[in-house]
Amino acid sequence: MYRTLVDPATLARHLDDPRWVVIDARHDLLQPSWGEEEYREEHIPGARFLHLDRDLSAPKTGRNGRHPLPSPAAAAATFGAAGIDDGRQVVVYDQNQGAYAARCWWMLRWLGHDAVAVLDGGWDRWMREQRPITAEVRPVVPAKFRPGELLPVVGSNEVLANVASRASIVLDARSPERFRGEAEPFDPVAGRVPGATNRPVGRNLAKDGTFRPAGELRAELEAMLGSGDPGQVIHMCGSGVTACHNMLAMEIAGLPGGRLYAGSWSEWCADPSRPVATGA
């Protein structure tokens, strides 16, 4: 069973394995149709496409963030329609860093499906290594996806209580300039949750776009956590997507158990009564 990462060579050996399901999760926040258009042109053979907005998020209300978490039943229906059941090894990829793939990875883990991994280096590495590609969209046989015990998630009220108590470390995966409130390309308010710590997802990766070795990640993350319990870390970002990349990095590092604040900054800043911090 693969629970964190799979390299292209391993996936290539299983392209015709009916027990493996490949998910293409490529996406561009500024061009939401881009990923699906790219998938239609070429993708890993047998891959099924899941769209971040349509398949991996719930409808937006204006106050629940840009990528609200679907209900467990809705997510289970999506994964079942993609042919995933409890006997399948799932591999998810996106174009490069793995942030969108990590959202799908985390959602499957959230629903109790442990046999899911991200393609290390994503589509870019697959292409560099000249692995097989196709434009053929194969028919999918739906499966019955049965959720297991759900992983805990965090809501805005718990994050607000933590602003005062500082009982948990809040790890924000956004870029440093967004974290400091110097730039905000997606949300109407710039800044961060008071007391949060910044860990941009790029720090999880080597220069070639693959994840850094587990030992390096562990040393760096433990230095950030200090004596804090990894299982009590609250992960957030702009909309609950790139935060999952940090959660995957912690899992690789042997520091599992953190909780996702799915609404993240886009939900937090939708309520003007919530406190906002800016600056270094």
Tab-separated table of N, CA and C in Angstrom, residues 139-194:
chain	number	residue	atom	x	y	z
A	139	PRO	N	-13.762	4.599	-20.533
A	139	PRO	CA	-14.977	4.546	-19.710
A	139	PRO	C	-14.648	4.065	-18.301
A	140	VAL	N	-15.354	4.597	-17.330
A	140	VAL	CA	-15.128	4.261	-15.922
A	140	VAL	C	-16.291	3.418	-15.413
A	141	VAL	N	-15.963	2.337	-14.759
A	141	VAL	CA	-16.987	1.523	-14.107
A	141	VAL	C	-17.155	2.056	-12.686
A	142	PRO	N	-18.298	2.641	-12.344
A	142	PRO	CA	-18.476	3.172	-10.993
A	142	PRO	C	-18.326	2.089	-9.928
A	143	ALA	N	-17.932	2.522	-8.759
A	143	ALA	CA	-17.747	1.610	-7.630
A	143	ALA	C	-18.531	2.146	-6.438
A	144	LYS	N	-18.636	1.338	-5.416
A	144	LYS	CA	-19.293	1.759	-4.173
A	144	LYS	C	-18.224	2.188	-3.189
A	145	PHE	N	-18.115	3.480	-2.989
A	145	PHE	CA	-17.139	4.006	-2.034
A	145	PHE	C	-17.805	4.107	-0.669
A	146	ARG	N	-17.259	3.398	0.289
A	146	ARG	CA	-17.830	3.384	1.648
A	146	ARG	C	-16.894	4.132	2.586
A	147	PRO	N	-17.276	5.305	3.049
A	147	PRO	CA	-16.407	6.044	3.972
A	147	PRO	C	-16.174	5.274	5.260
A	148	GLY	N	-14.970	5.424	5.797
A	148	GLY	CA	-14.660	4.868	7.108
A	148	GLY	C	-14.816	5.938	8.172
A	149	GLU	N	-14.060	5.816	9.238
A	149	GLU	CA	-14.097	6.816	10.303
A	149	GLU	C	-13.456	8.101	9.801
A	150	LEU	N	-14.161	9.209	9.919
A	150	LEU	CA	-13.684	10.470	9.382
A	150	LEU	C	-12.547	11.044	10.227
A	151	LEU	N	-11.566	11.630	9.557
A	151	LEU	CA	-10.538	12.377	10.272
A	151	LEU	C	-11.143	13.692	10.780
A	152	PRO	N	-10.657	14.187	11.905
A	152	PRO	CA	-11.202	15.450	12.430
A	152	PRO	C	-10.787	16.641	11.582
A	153	VAL	N	-11.684	17.610	11.469
A	153	VAL	CA	-11.395	18.883	10.807
A	153	VAL	C	-11.677	20.004	11.801
A	154	VAL	N	-11.275	21.209	11.431
A	154	VAL	CA	-11.378	22.362	12.318
A	154	VAL	C	-12.259	23.412	11.652
A	155	GLY	N	-13.109	24.058	12.447
A	155	GLY	CA	-13.939	25.150	11.955
A	155	GLY	C	-13.440	26.492	12.438
A	156	SER	N	-14.069	27.549	11.954
A	156	SER	CA	-13.617	28.906	12.286
A	156	SER	C	-13.734	29.208	13.777
A	157	ASN	N	-14.740	28.645	14.449
A	157	ASN	CA	-14.884	28.926	15.880
A	157	ASN	C	-13.712	28.368	16.678
A	158	GLU	N	-13.237	27.193	16.296
A	158	GLU	CA	-12.090	26.623	17.005
A	158	GLU	C	-10.829	27.433	16.720
A	159	VAL	N	-10.685	27.906	15.478
A	159	VAL	CA	-9.533	28.746	15.155
A	159	VAL	C	-9.602	30.051	15.938
A	160	LEU	N	-10.795	30.629	16.049
A	160	LEU	CA	-10.962	31.868	16.808
A	160	LEU	C	-10.606	31.654	18.278
A	161	ALA	N	-11.063	30.554	18.855
A	161	ALA	CA	-10.726	30.262	20.254
A	161	ALA	C	-9.219	30.097	20.415
A	162	ASN	N	-8.564	29.560	19.389
A	162	ASN	CA	-7.125	29.324	19.468
A	162	ASN	C	-6.324	30.621	19.388
A	163	VAL	N	-6.918	31.667	18.806
A	163	VAL	CA	-6.236	32.960	18.773
A	163	VAL	C	-5.933	33.423	20.190
A	164	ALA	N	-6.859	33.166	21.106
A	164	ALA	CA	-6.655	33.556	22.498
A	164	ALA	C	-5.830	32.530	23.274
A	165	SER	N	-6.118	31.252	23.062
A	165	SER	CA	-5.478	30.215	23.873
A	165	SER	C	-4.094	29.828	23.383
A	166	ARG	N	-3.864	29.928	22.073
A	166	ARG	CA	-2.615	29.463	21.443
A	166	ARG	C	-2.314	28.013	21.830
A	167	ALA	N	-3.370	27.224	21.986
A	167	ALA	CA	-3.197	25.824	22.362
A	167	ALA	C	-2.627	25.004	21.207
A	168	SER	N	-2.893	25.417	19.973
A	168	SER	CA	-2.421	24.696	18.795
A	168	SER	C	-1.610	25.623	17.906
A	169	ILE	N	-0.652	25.057	17.203
A	169	ILE	CA	0.083	25.809	16.191
A	169	ILE	C	-0.778	25.872	14.933
A	170	VAL	N	-0.956	27.076	14.395
A	170	VAL	CA	-1.667	27.260	13.137
A	170	VAL	C	-0.618	27.446	12.051
A	171	LEU	N	-0.557	26.511	11.119
A	171	LEU	CA	0.460	26.519	10.073
A	171	LEU	C	-0.193	26.962	8.767
A	172	ASP	N	0.228	28.112	8.268
A	172	ASP	CA	-0.354	28.720	7.066
A	172	ASP	C	0.563	28.458	5.877
A	173	ALA	N	0.023	27.845	4.827
A	173	ALA	CA	0.830	27.403	3.687
A	173	ALA	C	0.962	28.452	2.583
A	174	ARG	N	0.410	29.639	2.755
A	174	ARG	CA	0.453	30.639	1.693
A	174	ARG	C	1.853	31.240	1.528
A	175	SER	N	2.025	31.993	0.455
A	175	SER	CA	3.312	32.645	0.205
A	175	SER	C	3.590	33.678	1.291
A	176	PRO	N	4.866	34.007	1.535
A	176	PRO	CA	5.191	34.968	2.603
A	176	PRO	C	4.519	36.322	2.427
A	177	GLU	N	4.423	36.818	1.175
A	177	GLU	CA	3.819	38.140	0.979
A	177	GLU	C	2.327	38.126	1.272
A	178	ARG	N	1.653	37.031	1.000
A	178	ARG	CA	0.236	36.932	1.362
A	178	ARG	C	0.103	36.790	2.871
A	179	PHE	N	0.955	35.993	3.476
A	179	PHE	CA	0.918	35.804	4.929
A	179	PHE	C	1.129	37.135	5.657
A	180	ARG	N	2.022	37.961	5.141
A	180	ARG	CA	2.297	39.256	5.784
A	180	ARG	C	1.240	40.305	5.446
A	181	GLY	N	0.358	39.998	4.504
A	181	GLY	CA	-0.667	40.964	4.121
A	181	GLY	C	-0.201	41.991	3.126
A	182	GLU	N	0.927	41.717	2.445
A	182	GLU	CA	1.462	42.669	1.470
A	182	GLU	C	0.818	42.506	0.096
A	183	ALA	N	0.229	41.343	-0.161
A	183	ALA	CA	-0.422	41.079	-1.445
A	183	ALA	C	-1.530	40.060	-1.213
A	184	GLU	N	-2.619	40.210	-1.964
A	184	GLU	CA	-3.712	39.238	-1.850
A	184	GLU	C	-4.440	39.157	-3.187
A	185	PRO	N	-4.025	38.197	-4.042
A	185	PRO	CA	-4.600	38.119	-5.386
A	185	PRO	C	-5.972	37.463	-5.460
A	186	PHE	N	-6.416	36.802	-4.404
A	186	PHE	CA	-7.641	36.008	-4.503
A	186	PHE	C	-8.756	36.454	-3.559
A	187	ASP	N	-8.423	36.990	-2.409
A	187	ASP	CA	-9.427	37.290	-1.388
A	187	ASP	C	-9.522	38.786	-1.137
A	188	PRO	N	-10.668	39.269	-0.622
A	188	PRO	CA	-10.891	40.714	-0.503
A	188	PRO	C	-10.124	41.385	0.627
A	189	VAL	N	-9.619	40.593	1.570
A	189	VAL	CA	-8.868	41.131	2.709
A	189	VAL	C	-7.511	40.457	2.754
A	190	ALA	N	-6.462	41.240	2.994
A	190	ALA	CA	-5.113	40.696	3.105
A	190	ALA	C	-4.743	40.533	4.573
A	191	GLY	N	-3.895	39.563	4.845
A	191	GLY	CA	-3.430	39.355	6.212
A	191	GLY	C	-3.464	37.891	6.600
A	192	ARG	N	-3.490	37.646	7.912
A	192	ARG	CA	-3.423	36.279	8.433
A	192	ARG	C	-4.177	36.181	9.746
A	193	VAL	N	-4.390	34.955	10.187
A	193	VAL	CA	-4.944	34.713	11.517
A	193	VAL	C	-3.871	35.074	12.545
A	194	PRO	N	-4.186	35.896	13.540
A	194	PRO	CA	-3.178	36.249	14.541
A	194	PRO	C	-2.573	35.009	15.213
